[in-house]
Coordinates of C-alpha atoms in Angstrom, one line a residue:
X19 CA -2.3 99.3 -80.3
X20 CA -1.8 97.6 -77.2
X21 CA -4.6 94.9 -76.0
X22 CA -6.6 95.3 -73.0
X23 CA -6.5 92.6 -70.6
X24 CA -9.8 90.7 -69.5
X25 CA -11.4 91.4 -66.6
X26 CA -11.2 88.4 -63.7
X27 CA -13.9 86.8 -62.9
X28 CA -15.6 87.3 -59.9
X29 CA -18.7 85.5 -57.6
X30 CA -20.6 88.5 -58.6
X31 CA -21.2 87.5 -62.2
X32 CA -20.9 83.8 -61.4
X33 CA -17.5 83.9 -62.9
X34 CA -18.4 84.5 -66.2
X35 CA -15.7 85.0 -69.1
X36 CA -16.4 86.4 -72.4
X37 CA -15.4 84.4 -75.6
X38 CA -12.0 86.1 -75.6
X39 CA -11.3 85.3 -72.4
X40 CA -7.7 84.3 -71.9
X41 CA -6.8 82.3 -68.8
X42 CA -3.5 83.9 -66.9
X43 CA -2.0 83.3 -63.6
X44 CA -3.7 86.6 -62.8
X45 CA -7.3 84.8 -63.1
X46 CA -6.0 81.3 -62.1
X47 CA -4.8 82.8 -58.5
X48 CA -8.0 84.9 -58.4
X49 CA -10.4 81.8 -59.0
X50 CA -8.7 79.0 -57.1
X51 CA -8.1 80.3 -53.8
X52 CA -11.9 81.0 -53.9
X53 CA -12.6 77.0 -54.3
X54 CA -9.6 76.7 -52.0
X55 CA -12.0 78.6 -49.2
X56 CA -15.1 77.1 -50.0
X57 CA -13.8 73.5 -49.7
X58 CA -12.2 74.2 -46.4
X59 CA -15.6 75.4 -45.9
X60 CA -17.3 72.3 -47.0
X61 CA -15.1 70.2 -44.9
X62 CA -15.5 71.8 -41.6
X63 CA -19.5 71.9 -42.2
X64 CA -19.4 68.2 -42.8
X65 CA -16.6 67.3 -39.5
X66 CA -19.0 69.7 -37.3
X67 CA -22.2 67.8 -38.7
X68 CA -20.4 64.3 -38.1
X69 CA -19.5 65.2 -34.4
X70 CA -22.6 66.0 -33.7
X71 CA -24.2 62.8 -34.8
X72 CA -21.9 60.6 -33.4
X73 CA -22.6 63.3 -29.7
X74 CA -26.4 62.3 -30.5
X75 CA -26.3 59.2 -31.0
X76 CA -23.9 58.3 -28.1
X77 CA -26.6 59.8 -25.7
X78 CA -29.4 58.3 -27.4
X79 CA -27.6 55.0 -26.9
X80 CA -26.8 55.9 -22.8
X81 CA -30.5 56.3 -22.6
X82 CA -31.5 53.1 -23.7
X83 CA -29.0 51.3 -21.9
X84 CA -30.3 53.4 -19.0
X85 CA -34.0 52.5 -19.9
X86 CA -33.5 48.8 -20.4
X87 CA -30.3 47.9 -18.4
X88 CA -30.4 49.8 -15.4
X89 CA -33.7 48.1 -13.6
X90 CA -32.3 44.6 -14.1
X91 CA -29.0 45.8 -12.9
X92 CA -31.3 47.0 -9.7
X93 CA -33.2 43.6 -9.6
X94 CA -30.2 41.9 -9.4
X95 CA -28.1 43.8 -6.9
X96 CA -31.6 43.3 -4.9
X97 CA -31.0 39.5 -5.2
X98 CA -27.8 39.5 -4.4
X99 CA -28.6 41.5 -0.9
X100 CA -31.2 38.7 -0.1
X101 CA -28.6 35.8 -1.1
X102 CA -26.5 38.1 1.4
X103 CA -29.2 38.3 4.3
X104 CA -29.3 34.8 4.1
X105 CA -26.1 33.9 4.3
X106 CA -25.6 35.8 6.9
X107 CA -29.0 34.1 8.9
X108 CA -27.3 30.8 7.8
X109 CA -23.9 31.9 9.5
X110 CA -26.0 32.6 12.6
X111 CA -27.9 29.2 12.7
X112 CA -24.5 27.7 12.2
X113 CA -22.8 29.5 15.1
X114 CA -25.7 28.7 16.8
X115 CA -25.6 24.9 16.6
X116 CA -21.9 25.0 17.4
X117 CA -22.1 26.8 20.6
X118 CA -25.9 25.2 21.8
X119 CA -27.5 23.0 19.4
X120 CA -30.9 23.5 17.8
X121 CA -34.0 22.8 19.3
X122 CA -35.5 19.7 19.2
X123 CA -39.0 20.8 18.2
X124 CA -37.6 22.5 15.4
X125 CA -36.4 19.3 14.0
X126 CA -38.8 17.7 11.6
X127 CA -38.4 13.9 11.3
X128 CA -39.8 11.3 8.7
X129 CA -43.0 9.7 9.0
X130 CA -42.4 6.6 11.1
X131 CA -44.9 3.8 11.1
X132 CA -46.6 3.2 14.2
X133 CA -45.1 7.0 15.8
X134 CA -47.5 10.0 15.4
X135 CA -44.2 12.5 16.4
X136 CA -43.6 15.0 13.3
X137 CA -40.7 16.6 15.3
X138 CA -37.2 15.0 17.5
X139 CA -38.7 16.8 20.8
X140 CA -42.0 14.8 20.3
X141 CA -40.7 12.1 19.4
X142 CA -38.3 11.7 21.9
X143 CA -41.1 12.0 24.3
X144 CA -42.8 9.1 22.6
X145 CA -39.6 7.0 23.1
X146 CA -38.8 7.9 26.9
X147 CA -42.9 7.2 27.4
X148 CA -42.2 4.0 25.6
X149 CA -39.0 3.2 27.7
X150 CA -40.9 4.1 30.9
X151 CA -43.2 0.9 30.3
X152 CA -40.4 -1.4 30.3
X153 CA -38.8 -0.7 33.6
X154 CA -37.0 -4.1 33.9
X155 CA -35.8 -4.8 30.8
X156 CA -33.9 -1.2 31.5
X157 CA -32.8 -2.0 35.0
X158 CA -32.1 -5.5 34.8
X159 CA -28.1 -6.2 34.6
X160 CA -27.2 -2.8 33.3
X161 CA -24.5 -3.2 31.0
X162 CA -26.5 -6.3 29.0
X163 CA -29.7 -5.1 27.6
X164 CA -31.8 -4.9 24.6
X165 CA -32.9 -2.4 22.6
X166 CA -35.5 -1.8 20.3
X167 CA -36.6 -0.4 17.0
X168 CA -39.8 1.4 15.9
X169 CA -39.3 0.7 12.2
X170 CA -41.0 -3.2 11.9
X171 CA -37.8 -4.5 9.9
X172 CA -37.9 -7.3 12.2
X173 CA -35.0 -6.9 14.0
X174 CA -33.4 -5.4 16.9
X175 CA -30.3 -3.6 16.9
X176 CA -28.3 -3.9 19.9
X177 CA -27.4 -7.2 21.5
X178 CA -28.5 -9.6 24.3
X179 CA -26.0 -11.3 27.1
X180 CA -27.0 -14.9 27.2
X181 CA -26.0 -16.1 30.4
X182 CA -28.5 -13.7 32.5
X183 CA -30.8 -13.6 30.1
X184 CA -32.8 -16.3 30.2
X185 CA -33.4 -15.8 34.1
X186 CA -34.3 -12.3 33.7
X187 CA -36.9 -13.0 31.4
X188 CA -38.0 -15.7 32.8
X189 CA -38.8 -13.5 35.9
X190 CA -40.3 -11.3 33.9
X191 CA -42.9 -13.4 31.9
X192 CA -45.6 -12.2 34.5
X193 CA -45.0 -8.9 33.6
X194 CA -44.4 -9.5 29.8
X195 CA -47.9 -11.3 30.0
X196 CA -49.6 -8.2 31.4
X197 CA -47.9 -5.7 29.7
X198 CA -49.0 -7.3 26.3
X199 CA -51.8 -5.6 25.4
X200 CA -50.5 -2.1 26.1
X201 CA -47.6 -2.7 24.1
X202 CA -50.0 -3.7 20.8
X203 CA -51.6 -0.4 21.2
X204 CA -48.6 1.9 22.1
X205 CA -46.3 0.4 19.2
X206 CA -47.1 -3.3 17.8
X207 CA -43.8 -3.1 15.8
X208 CA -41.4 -2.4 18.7
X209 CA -42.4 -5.6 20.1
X210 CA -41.7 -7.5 17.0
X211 CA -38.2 -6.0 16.9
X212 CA -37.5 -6.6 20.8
X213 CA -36.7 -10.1 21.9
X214 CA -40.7 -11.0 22.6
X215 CA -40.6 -14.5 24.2
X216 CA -43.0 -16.8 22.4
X217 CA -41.6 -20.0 24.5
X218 CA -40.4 -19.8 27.9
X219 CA -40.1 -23.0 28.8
X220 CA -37.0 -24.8 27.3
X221 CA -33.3 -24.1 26.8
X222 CA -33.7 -21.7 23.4
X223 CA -35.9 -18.6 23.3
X224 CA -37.6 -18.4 20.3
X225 CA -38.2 -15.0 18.6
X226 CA -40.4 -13.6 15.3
X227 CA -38.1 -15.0 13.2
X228 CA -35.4 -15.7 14.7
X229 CA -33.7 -17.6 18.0
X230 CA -31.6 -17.0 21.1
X231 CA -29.7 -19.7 22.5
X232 CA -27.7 -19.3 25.8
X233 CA -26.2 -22.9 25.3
X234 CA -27.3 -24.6 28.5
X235 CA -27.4 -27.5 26.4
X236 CA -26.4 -29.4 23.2
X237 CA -29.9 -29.8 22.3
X238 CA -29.8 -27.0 19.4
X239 CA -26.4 -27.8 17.8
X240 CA -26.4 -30.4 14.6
X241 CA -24.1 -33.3 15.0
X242 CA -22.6 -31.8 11.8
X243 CA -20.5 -29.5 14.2
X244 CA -16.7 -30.9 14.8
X245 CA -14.0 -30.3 17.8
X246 CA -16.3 -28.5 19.9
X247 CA -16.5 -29.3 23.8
X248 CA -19.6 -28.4 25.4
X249 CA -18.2 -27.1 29.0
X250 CA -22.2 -27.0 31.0
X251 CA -20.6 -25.5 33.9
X252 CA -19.7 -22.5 31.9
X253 CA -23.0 -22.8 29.5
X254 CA -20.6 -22.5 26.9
X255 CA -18.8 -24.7 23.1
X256 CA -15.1 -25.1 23.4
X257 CA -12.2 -25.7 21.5
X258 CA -10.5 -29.1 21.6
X259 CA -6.5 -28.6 21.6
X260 CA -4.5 -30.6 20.1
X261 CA -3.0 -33.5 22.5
X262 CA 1.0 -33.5 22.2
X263 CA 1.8 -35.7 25.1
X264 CA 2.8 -38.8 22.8
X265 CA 4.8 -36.5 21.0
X266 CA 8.8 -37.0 21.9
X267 CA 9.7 -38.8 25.0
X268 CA 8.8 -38.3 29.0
X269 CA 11.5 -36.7 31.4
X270 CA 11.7 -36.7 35.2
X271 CA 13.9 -35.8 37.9
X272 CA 13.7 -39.2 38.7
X273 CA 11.6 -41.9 39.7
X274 CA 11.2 -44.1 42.5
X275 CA 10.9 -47.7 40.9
X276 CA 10.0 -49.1 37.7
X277 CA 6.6 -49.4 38.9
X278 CA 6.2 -45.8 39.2
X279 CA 8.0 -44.9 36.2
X280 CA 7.9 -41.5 34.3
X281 CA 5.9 -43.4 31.7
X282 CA 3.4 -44.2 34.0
X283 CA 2.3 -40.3 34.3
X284 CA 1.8 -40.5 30.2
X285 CA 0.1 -43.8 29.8
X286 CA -3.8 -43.1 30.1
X287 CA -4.7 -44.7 33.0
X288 CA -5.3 -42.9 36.2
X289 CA -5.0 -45.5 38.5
X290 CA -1.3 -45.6 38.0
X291 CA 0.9 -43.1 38.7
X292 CA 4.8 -41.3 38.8
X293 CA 6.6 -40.9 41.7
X294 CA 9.5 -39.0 42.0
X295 CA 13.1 -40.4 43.7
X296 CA 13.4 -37.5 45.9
X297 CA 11.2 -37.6 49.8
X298 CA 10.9 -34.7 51.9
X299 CA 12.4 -31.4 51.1
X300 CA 14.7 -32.8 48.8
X301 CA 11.4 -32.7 46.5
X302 CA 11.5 -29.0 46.5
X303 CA 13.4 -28.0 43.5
X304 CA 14.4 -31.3 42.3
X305 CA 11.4 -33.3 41.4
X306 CA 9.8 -32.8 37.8
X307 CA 8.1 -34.2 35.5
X308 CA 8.0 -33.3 31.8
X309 CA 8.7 -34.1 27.8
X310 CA 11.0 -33.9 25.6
X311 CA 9.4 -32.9 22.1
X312 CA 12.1 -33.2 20.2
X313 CA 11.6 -29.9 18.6
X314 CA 11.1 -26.6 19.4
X315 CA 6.8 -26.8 19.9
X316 CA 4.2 -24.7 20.9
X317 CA 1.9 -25.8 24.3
X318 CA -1.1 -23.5 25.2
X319 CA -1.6 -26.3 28.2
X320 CA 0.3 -28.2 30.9
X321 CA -2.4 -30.3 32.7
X322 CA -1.5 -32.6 36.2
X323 CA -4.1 -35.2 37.7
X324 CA -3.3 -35.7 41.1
X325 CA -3.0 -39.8 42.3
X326 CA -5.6 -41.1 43.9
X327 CA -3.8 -41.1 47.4
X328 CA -4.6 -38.0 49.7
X329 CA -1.3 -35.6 50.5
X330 CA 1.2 -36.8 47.7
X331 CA 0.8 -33.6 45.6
X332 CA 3.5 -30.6 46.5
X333 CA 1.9 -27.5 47.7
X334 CA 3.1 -26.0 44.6
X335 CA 5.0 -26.3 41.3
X336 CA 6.0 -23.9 38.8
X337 CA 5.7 -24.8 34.6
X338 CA 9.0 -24.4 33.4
X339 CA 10.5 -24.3 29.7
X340 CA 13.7 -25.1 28.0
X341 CA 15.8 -24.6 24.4
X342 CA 18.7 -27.0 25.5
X343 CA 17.2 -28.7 28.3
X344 CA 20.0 -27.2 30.6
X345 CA 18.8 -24.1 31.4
X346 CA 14.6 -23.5 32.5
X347 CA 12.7 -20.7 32.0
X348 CA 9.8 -20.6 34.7
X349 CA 6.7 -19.5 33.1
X350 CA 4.2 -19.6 35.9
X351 CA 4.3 -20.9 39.8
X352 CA 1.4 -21.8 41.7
X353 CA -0.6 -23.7 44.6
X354 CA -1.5 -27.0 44.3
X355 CA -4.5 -28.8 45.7
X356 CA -3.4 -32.0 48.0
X357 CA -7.1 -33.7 47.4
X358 CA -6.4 -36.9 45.7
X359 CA -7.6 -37.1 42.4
X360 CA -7.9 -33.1 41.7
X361 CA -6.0 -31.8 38.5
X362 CA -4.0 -29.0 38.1
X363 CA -3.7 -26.6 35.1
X364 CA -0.7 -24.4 33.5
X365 CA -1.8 -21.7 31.2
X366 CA 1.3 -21.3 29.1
X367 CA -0.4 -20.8 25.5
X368 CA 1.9 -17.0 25.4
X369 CA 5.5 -18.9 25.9
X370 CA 5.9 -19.6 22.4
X371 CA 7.7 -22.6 20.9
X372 CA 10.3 -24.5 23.0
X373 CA 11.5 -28.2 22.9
X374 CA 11.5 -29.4 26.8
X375 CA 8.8 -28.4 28.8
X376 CA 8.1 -29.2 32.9
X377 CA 6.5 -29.0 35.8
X378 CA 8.8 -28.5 38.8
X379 CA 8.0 -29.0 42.7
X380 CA 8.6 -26.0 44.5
X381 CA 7.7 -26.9 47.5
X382 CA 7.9 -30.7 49.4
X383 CA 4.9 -32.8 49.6
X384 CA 2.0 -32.7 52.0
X385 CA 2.7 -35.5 53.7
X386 CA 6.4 -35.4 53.4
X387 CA 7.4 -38.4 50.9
X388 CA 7.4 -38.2 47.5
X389 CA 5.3 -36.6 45.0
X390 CA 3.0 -38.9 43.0
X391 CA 1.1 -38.1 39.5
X392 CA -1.4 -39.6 38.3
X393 CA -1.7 -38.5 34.6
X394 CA 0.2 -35.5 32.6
X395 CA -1.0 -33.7 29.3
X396 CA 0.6 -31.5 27.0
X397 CA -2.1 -29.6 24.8
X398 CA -1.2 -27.3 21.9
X399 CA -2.9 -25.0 19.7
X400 CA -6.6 -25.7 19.5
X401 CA -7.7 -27.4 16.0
X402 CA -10.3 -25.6 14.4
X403 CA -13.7 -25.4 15.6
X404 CA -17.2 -25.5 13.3
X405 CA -20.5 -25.1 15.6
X406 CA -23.4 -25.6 13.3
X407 CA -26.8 -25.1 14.5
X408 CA -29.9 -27.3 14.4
X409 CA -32.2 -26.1 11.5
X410 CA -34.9 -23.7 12.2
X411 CA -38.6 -22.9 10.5
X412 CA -38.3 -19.5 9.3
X413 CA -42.2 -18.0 9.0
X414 CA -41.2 -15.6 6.1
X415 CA -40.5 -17.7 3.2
X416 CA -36.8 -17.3 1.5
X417 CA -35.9 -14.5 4.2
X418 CA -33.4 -12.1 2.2
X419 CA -30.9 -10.9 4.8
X420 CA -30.3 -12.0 8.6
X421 CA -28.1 -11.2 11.8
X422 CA -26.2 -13.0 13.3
X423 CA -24.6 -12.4 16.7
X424 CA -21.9 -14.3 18.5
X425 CA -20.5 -13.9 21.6
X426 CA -17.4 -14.9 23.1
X427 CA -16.5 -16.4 26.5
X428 CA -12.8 -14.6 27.8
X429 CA -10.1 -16.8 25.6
X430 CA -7.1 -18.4 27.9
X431 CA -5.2 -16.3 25.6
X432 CA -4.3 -13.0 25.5
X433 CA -3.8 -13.1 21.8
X434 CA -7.1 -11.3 20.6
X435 CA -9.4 -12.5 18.0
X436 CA -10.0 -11.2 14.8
X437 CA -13.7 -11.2 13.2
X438 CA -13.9 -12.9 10.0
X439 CA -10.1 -13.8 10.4
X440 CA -10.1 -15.8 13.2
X441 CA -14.1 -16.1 13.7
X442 CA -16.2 -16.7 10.6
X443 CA -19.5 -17.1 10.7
X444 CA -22.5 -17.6 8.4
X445 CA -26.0 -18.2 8.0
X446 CA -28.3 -20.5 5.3
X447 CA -31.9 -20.4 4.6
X448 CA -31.6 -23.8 2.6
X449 CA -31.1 -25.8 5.4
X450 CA -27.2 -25.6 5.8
X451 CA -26.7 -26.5 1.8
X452 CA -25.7 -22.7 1.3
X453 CA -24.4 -20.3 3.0
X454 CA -23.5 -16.7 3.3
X455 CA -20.8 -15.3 5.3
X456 CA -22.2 -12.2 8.0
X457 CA -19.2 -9.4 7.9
X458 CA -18.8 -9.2 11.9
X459 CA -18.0 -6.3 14.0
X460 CA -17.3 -6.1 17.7
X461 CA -20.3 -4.1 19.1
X462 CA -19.8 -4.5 22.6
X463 CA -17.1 -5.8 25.4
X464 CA -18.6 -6.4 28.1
X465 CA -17.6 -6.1 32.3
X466 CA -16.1 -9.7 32.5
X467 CA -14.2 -9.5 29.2
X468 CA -16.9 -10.9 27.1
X469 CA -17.4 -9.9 23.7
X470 CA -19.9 -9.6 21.3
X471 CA -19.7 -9.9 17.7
X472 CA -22.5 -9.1 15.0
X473 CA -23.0 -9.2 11.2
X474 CA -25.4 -9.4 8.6
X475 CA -25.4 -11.9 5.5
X476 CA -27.1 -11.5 2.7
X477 CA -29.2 -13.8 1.5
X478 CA -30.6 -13.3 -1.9
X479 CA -27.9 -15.6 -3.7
X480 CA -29.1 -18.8 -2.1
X481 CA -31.5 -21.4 -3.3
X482 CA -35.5 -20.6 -2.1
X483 CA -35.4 -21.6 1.4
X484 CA -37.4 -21.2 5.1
X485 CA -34.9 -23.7 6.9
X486 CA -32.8 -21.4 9.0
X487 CA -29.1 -22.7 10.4
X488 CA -26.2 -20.5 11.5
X489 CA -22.3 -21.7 11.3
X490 CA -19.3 -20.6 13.5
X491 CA -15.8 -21.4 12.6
X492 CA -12.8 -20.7 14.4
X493 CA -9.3 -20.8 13.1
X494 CA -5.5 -19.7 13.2
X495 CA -5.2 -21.5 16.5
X496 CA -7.1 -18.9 18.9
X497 CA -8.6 -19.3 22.0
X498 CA -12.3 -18.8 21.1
X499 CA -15.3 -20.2 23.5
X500 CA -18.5 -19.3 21.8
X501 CA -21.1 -19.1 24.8
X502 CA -24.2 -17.9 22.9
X503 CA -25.9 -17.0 19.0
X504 CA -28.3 -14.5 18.2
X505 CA -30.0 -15.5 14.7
X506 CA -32.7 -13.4 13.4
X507 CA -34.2 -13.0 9.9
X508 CA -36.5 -11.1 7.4
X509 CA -37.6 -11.1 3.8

């Protein structure tokens, strides 16, 4: 009897099997595939369920981001726009300064002691109202003034010429004396910084701390001071050159007599005198005199002191130079004077170094002999120079900085000079033990070719001191008349 198979199972029953339930490929295929379907199932519930979260919680995230982030994103694009607007107000202000300026009210300034002005426009009201009180000092000699400062350092910050200015202030002292008052009221400290006259009488004008001298005289200048010259015509300290004319032997064209020797033009004394061979026109062109120096040397000056007898100096001569005393250079020609007695000068100090030097007639003599010289003098470089100055009281004790201002006369040189190379100056407070050097700078040049150096020194490295003195030295051989010191000080 043949066996029946077993029912498959099925969902109905739960798949159920009885105890003689025999697994075949028949119930195998009809369970799995069943699994098989509700697996997939599974699976596509749980990738649906997955893409949705992530979908949720990517827009939960936008709209915090949106919630927190996008007002400060706001905020700043604001802040940005401002930094744009002004930027953009800057670029105009800027344009604006280039092509007009700014104006001058809108231009706040510092507090200034003494000046109520809180803006440039008002301030340089103040000033011109200032300036307006002071019509002389403005007017007077207009490229050599003074100028002041408002800020009571003590010191003023331009320069003073010292030839005109003790004239001009000494016409002024009536006024000075009457405008006194006002000027203690309008601005006390501008007239400690200007050049207030506190003596008028005397060669040096004395300031608050500090001194102008004009050098009309020696009477401020320490005997310490070496080859200086005072020249009083000129109101002025010179250099000294160095005397050559014993240096190598005397020359001539010839001479008359023994008596009247070439020597005799080198010898010192004035009442002797050379006179040449040559009378009449043969004196043009043949006479000289001269030295040979042995060696090629530099002269800066050829100087000729007429003899004592009227007429018997040429109407003119030329200064003449030679390597090989064969063939002359001429440097310079020019008139003579016939007065007896008179001296002549050759500015040669730009010919360089050469070893025979003269002076040739080039012309005959005034009264038609020969041509007689008294004395002849070969300078050369000038040695250095030191002008140290008398010693001054200073009212603030141990001042800590001061000024120094030097000018100089037109040098017989073209060669310029060079501040604190060729000029040096410094200042002491111990009574010339000590010094500082001043770093000078040329600050002005003025019509006739003076110059006017200035510098401050400082001070604090020196012993305790109130005895002011200032100290010029000139070197490297240049031309340097010094015909006037500013000195002015403060703690």
């Amino acid at each position: 009897m043949a066996l029946m198979s077993s029912p498959l199972p099925t969902s109905s029953d739960g798949y159920a099997v009885t105890v003689s339930f025999t697994i075949s490929p028949e119930v195998w295929n009809a369970v799995i595939p069943l699994f098989h379907d509700r697996l997939v199932a599974i699976e596509d519930f749980i990738s649906a369920g997955y893409t949705a979260a992530q979908q949720a919680g990517t827009a939960m995230a936008q709209a915090i981001i949106q919630q927190s982030v996008t007002p400060q994103i706001a905020q700043i694009n604001a802040t940005i726009s401002g930094f744009e607007d002004q930027l953009a107000l800057a670029e105009d202000r800027l344009a604006a300064l280039n092509n007009g300026g700014v104006v001058a009210a809108n231009v706040t300034i510092m507090p200034v002691e003494g000046l109520d002005a809180t803006n440039a426009q008002d301030a340089i009201a103040a000033l011109a109202g200032f300036k307006a009180k002071f019509p002389a000092f403005a007017e007077a000699n207009g490229e050599k003034f003074v100028r002041f400062s408002l800020d009571g350092s003590g010191f003023e910050s331009a320069f003073v010429s010292f030839d005109p200015v003790y004239d001009a202030i000494g016409g002024l002292s009536d006024q000075i004396d009457g405008m006194a008052a006002e000027v203690d009221s309008a601005a006390s400290s501008a007239r400690l910084n200007a050049l207030y006259i506190a003596e008028l009488r005397g060669d040096r004008l004395n300031m608050v701390d500090g001194i102008v001298d004009p050098y009309t005289d020696t009477s401020d200048v320490s005997g310490a001071s070496s080859n200086h010259l005072h020249n009083a015509q000129k109101k002025q300290f010179e250099y000294v050159n160095v005397n050559l004319s014993t240096l190598g032997l005397p020359i001539s064209g010839g001479d008359k007599g023994a008596s009247t020797a070439k020597g005799k033009a080198f010898d010192g004394d004035a009442a002797t005198y050379w006179a040449s061979s040559q009378s009449g026109s043969p004196v043009n062109g043949n006479a000289y005199i001269g030295r040979d120096f042995g060696a090629a040397t530099v002269v800066k000056k050829i100087i000729i002191k007429n003899a004592s007898a009227t007429n018997n100096a040429v109407y003119s001569a030329a200064a003449q130079y030679s390597d090989d005393g064969a063939n002359w250079v001429s440097y310079s020609n020019q008139g003579f004077s016939q007065t007896g007695g008179n001296t002549q000068v050759f500015d040669v100090s730009a010919a360089g170094a050469h070893r025979y030097w003269r002076v040739l007639a080039t012309s005959t003599s005034a009264n038609g002999s020969e041509w007689w010289v008294a004395e002849m003098t070969f300078e050369g470089a000038p040695a250095p120079m030191t002008l140290i100055s008398s010693v001054f009281s200073s009212v603030t004790q141990s001042p800590s900085v001061a000024r120094v201002a030097v000018q100089l006369a037109p040098p017989l040189s073209s060669s310029p000079v060079v501040p604190n190379v060729d000029l040096i100056s410094s200042v002491s407070r111990d009574g010339g033990v000590t010094f500082s050097v001043a770093a000078l700078e040329q600050i002005a040049v003025l019509t006739d070719g003076t110059k006017i150096y200035e510098g401050f020194a400082d001070l604090t490295g020196q012993p305790a001191g109130a005895s002011m003195v200032y100290k010029h030295v000139t070197a490297n051989a240049k031309d340097a008349p010094i015909s006037g010191t500013i000195m002015q000080w403060r703690g």
